[in-house]
CSV table of N, CA and C in Angstrom, one decimal:
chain,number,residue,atom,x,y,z
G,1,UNK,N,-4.9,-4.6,-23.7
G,1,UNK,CA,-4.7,-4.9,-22.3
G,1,UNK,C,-5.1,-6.4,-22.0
G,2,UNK,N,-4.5,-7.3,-21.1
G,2,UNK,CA,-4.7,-8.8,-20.8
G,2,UNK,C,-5.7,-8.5,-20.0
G,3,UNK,N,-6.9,-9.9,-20.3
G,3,UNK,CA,-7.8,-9.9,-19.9
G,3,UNK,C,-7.6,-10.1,-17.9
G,4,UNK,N,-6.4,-10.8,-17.6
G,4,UNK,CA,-6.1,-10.4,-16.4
G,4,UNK,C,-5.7,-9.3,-15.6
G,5,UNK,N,-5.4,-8.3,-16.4
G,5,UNK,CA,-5.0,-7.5,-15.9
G,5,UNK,C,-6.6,-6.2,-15.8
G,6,UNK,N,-6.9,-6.3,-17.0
G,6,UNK,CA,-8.4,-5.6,-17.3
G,6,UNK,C,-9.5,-6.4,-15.8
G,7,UNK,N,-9.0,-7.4,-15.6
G,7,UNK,CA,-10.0,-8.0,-14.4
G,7,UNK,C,-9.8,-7.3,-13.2
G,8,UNK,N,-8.5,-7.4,-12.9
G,8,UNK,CA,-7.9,-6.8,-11.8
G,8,UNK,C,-8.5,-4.9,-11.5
G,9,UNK,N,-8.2,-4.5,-12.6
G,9,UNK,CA,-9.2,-3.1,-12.8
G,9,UNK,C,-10.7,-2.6,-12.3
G,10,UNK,N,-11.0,-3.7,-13.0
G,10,UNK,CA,-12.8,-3.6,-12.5
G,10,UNK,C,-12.6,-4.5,-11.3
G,11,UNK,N,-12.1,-5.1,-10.4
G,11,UNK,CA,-12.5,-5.6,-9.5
G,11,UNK,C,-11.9,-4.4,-8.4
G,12,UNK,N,-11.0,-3.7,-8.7
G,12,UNK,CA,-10.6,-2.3,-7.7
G,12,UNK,C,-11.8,-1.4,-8.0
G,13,UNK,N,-12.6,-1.1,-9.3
G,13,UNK,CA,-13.6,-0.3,-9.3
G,13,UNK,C,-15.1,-0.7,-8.5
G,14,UNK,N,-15.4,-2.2,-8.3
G,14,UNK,CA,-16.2,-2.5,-7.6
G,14,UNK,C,-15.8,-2.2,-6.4
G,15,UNK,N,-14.7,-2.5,-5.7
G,15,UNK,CA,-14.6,-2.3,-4.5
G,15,UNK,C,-14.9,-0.9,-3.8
G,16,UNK,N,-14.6,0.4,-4.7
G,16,UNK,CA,-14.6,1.0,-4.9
G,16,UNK,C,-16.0,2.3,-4.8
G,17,UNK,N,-17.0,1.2,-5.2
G,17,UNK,CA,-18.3,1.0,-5.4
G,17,UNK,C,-19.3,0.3,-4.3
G,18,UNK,N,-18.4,-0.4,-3.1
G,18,UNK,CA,-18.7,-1.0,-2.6
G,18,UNK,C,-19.5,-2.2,-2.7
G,19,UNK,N,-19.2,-2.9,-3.6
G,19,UNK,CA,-19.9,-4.0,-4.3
G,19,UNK,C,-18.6,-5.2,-4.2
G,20,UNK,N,-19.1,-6.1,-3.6
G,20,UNK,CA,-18.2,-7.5,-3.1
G,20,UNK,C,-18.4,-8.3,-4.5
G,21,UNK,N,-17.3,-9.0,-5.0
G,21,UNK,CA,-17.0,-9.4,-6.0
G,21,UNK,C,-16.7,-11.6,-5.4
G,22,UNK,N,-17.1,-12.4,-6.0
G,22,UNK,CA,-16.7,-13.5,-5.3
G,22,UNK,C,-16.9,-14.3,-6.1
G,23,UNK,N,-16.1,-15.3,-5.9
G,23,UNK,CA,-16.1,-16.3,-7.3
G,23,UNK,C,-16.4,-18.0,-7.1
G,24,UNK,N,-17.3,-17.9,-7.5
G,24,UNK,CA,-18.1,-19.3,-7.1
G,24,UNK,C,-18.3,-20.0,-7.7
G,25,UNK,N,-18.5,-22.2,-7.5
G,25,UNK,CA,-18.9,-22.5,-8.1
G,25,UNK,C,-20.8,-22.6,-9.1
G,26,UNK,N,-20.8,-22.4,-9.4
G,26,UNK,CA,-22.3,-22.2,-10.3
G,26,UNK,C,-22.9,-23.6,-10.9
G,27,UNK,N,-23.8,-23.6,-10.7
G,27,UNK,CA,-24.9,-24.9,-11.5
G,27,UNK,C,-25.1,-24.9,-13.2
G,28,UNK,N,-25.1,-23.8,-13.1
G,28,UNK,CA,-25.2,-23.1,-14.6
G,28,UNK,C,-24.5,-23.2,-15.7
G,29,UNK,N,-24.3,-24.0,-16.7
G,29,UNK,CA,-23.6,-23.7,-17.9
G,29,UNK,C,-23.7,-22.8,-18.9
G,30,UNK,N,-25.2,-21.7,-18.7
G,30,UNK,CA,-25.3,-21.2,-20.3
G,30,UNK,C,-24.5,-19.5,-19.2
G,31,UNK,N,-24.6,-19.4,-18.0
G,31,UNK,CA,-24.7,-18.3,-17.4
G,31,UNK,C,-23.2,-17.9,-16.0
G,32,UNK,N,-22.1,-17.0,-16.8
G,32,UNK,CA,-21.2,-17.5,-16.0
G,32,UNK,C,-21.5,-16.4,-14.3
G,33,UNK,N,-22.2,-16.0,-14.3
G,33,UNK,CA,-22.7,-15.1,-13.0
G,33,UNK,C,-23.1,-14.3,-13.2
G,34,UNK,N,-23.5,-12.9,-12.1
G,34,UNK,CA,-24.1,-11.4,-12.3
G,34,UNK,C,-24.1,-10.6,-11.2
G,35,UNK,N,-24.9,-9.7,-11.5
G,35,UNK,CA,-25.3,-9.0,-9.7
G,35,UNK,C,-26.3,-9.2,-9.4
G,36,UNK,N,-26.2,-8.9,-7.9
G,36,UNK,CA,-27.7,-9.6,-7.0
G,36,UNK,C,-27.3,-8.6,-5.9
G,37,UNK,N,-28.3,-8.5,-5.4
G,37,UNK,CA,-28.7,-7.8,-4.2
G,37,UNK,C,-28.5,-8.6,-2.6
G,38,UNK,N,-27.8,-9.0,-1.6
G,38,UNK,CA,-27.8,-9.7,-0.8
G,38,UNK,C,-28.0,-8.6,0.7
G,39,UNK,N,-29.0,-8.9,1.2
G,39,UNK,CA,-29.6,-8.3,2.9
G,39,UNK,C,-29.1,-6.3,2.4
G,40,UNK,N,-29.3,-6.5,1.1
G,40,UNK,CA,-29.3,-4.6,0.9
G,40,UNK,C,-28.0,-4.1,0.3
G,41,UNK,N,-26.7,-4.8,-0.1
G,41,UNK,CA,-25.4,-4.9,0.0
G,41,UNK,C,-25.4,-5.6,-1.7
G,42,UNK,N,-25.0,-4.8,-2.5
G,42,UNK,CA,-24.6,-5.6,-4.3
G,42,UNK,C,-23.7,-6.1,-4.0
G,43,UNK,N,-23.7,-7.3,-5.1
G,43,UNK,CA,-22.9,-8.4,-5.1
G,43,UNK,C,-22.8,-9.0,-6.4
G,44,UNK,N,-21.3,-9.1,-7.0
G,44,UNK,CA,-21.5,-10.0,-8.2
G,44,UNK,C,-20.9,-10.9,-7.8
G,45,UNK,N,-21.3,-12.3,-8.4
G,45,UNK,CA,-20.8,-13.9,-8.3
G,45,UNK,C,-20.5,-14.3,-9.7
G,46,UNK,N,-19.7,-14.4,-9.7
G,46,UNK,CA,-18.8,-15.1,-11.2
G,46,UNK,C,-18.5,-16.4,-10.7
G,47,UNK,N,-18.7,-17.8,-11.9
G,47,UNK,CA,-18.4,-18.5,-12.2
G,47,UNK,C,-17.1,-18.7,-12.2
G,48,UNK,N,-16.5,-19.4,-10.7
G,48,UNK,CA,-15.0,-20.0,-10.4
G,48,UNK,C,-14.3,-20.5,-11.4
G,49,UNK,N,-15.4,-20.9,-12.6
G,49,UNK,CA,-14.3,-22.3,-13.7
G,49,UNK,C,-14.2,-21.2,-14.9
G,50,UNK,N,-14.7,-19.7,-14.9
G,50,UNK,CA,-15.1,-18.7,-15.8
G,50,UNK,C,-13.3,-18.6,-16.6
G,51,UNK,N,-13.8,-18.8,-17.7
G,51,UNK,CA,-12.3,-17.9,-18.4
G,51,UNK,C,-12.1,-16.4,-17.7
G,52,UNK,N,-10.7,-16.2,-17.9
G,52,UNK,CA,-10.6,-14.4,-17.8
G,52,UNK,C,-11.9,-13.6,-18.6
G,53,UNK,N,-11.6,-13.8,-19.8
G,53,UNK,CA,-12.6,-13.1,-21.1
G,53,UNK,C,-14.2,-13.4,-20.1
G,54,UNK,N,-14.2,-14.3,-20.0
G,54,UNK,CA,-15.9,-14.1,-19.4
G,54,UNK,C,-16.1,-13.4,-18.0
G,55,UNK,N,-15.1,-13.7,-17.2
G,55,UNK,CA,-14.9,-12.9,-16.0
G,55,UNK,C,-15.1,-11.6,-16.4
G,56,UNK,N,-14.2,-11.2,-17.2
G,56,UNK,CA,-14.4,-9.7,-17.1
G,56,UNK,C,-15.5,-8.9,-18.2
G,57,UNK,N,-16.4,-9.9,-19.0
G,57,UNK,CA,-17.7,-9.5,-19.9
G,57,UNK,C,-18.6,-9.8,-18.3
G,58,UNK,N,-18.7,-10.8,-17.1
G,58,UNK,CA,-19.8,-10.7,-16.1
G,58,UNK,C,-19.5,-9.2,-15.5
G,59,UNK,N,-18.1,-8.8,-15.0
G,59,UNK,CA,-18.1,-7.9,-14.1
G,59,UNK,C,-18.4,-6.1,-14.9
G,60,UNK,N,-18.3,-6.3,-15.9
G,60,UNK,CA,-18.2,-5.4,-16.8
G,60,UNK,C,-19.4,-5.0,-16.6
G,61,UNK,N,-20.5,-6.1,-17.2
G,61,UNK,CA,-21.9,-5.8,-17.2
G,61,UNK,C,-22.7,-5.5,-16.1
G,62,UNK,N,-22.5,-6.0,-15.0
G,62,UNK,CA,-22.5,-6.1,-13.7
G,62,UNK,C,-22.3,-4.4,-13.4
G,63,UNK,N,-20.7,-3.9,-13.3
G,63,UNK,CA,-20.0,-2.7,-13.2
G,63,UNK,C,-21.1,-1.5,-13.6
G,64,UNK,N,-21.4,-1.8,-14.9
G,64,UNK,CA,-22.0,-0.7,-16.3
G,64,UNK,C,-23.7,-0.6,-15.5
G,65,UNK,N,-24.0,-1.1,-15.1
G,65,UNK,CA,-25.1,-0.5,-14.2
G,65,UNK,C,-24.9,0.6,-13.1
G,66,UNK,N,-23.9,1.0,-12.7
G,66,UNK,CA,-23.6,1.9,-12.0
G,66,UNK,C,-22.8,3.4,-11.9
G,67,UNK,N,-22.9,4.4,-11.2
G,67,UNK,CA,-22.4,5.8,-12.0
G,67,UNK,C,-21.0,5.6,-11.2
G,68,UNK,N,-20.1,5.5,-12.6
G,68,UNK,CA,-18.9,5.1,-12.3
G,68,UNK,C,-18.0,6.6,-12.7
G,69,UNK,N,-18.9,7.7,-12.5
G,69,UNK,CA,-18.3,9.2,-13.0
G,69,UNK,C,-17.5,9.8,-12.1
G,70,UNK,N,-17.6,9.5,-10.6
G,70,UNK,CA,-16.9,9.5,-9.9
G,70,UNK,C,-15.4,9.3,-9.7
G,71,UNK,N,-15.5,8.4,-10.1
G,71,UNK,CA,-14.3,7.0,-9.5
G,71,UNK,C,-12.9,7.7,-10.9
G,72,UNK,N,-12.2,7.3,-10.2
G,72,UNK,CA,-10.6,7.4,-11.0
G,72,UNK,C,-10.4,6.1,-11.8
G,73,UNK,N,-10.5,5.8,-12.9
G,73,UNK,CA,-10.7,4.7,-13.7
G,73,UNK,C,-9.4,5.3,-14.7
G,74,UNK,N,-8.8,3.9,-15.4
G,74,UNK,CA,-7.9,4.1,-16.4
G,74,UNK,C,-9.3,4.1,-17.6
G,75,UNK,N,-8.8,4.6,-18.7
G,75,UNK,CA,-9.6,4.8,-19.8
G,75,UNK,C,-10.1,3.8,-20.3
G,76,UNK,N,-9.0,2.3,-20.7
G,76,UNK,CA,-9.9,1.3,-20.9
G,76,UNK,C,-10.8,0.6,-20.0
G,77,UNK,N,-10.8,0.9,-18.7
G,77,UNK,CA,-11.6,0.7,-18.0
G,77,UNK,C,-13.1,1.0,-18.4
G,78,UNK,N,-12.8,2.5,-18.5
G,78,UNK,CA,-14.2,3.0,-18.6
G,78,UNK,C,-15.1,2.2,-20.4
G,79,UNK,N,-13.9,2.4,-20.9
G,79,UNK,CA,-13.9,1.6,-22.4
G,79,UNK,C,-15.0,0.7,-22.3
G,80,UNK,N,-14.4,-0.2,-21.6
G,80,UNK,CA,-15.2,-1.6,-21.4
G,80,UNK,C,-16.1,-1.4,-20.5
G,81,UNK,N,-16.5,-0.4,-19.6
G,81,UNK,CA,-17.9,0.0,-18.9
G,81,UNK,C,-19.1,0.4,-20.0
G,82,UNK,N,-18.5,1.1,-20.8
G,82,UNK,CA,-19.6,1.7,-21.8
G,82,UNK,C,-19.5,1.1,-23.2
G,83,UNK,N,-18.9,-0.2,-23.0
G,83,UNK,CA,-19.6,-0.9,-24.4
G,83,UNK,C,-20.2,-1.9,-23.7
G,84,UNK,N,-20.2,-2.1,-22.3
G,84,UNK,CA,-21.2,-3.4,-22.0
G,84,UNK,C,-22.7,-2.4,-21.2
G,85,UNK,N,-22.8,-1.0,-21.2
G,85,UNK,CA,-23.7,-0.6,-20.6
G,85,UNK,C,-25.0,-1.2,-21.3
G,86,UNK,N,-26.2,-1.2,-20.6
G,86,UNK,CA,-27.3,-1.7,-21.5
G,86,UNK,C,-27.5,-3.2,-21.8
G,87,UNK,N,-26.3,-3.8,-21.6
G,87,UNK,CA,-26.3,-5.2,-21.9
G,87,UNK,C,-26.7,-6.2,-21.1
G,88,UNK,N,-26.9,-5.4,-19.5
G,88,UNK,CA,-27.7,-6.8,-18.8
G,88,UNK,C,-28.8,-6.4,-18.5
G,89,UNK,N,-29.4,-7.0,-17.1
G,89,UNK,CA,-30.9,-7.0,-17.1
G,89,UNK,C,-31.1,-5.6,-16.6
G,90,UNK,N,-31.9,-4.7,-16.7
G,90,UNK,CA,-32.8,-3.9,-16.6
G,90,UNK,C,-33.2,-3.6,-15.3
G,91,UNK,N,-33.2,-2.5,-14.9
G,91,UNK,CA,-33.2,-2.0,-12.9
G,91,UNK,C,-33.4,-0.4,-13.1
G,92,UNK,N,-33.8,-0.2,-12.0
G,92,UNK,CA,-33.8,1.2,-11.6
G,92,UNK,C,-32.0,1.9,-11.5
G,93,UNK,N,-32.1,3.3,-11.9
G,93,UNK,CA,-30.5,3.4,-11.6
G,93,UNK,C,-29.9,3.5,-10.2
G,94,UNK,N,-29.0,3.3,-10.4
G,94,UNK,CA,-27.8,3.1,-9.2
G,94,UNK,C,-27.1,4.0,-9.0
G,95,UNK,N,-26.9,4.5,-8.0
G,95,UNK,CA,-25.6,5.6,-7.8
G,95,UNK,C,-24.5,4.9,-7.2
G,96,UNK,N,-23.8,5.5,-7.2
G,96,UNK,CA,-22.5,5.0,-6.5
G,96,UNK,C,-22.2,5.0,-5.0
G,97,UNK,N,-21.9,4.0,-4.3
G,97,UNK,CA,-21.6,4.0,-2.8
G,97,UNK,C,-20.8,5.1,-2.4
């Protein structure tokens, strides 16, 4: 599947999830974005200049913190939820909105 089209995927599953997705410029070269918490409300910010491929390894990792058992997901969707689970920082768990 094209890494645009696999983007397009997880960004209908965040919404999904209630988690705002936005793509910004960043300071940062080693780090193309993540999730953050803003006034109570998740949020991932990706790196505007981000390739596809990195776009969708931030949102993936970002995504894979959250119980996505719910949700109507195509298979590679979930695919790429549970090979990036465990891959980012470390939190209490999350349920789904």
């Amino acid at each position: 599947m094209k890494p645009e089209v696999l983007l397009e995927l997880l960004e209908a599953a965040a919404d999904q999830l209630g988690v705002a997705v936005s793509y910004e410029p960043l300071q940062t070269s080693v780090v193309n974005g993540g999730l953050c918490k803003v006034k109570g409300a998740y949020r991932v910010i990706i790196d505007k200049r981000a390739t596809s491929e990195e776009r969708v390894v931030t949102l993936a990792t970002a995504l894979a913190t959250f119980d996505t058992s719910e949700l109507e997901l195509p298979q590679k969707v979930r695919d790429i939820l549970r090979t990036h689970e465990g891959t980012g920082p470390r939190r209490s768990a999350v349920a789904a909105a």
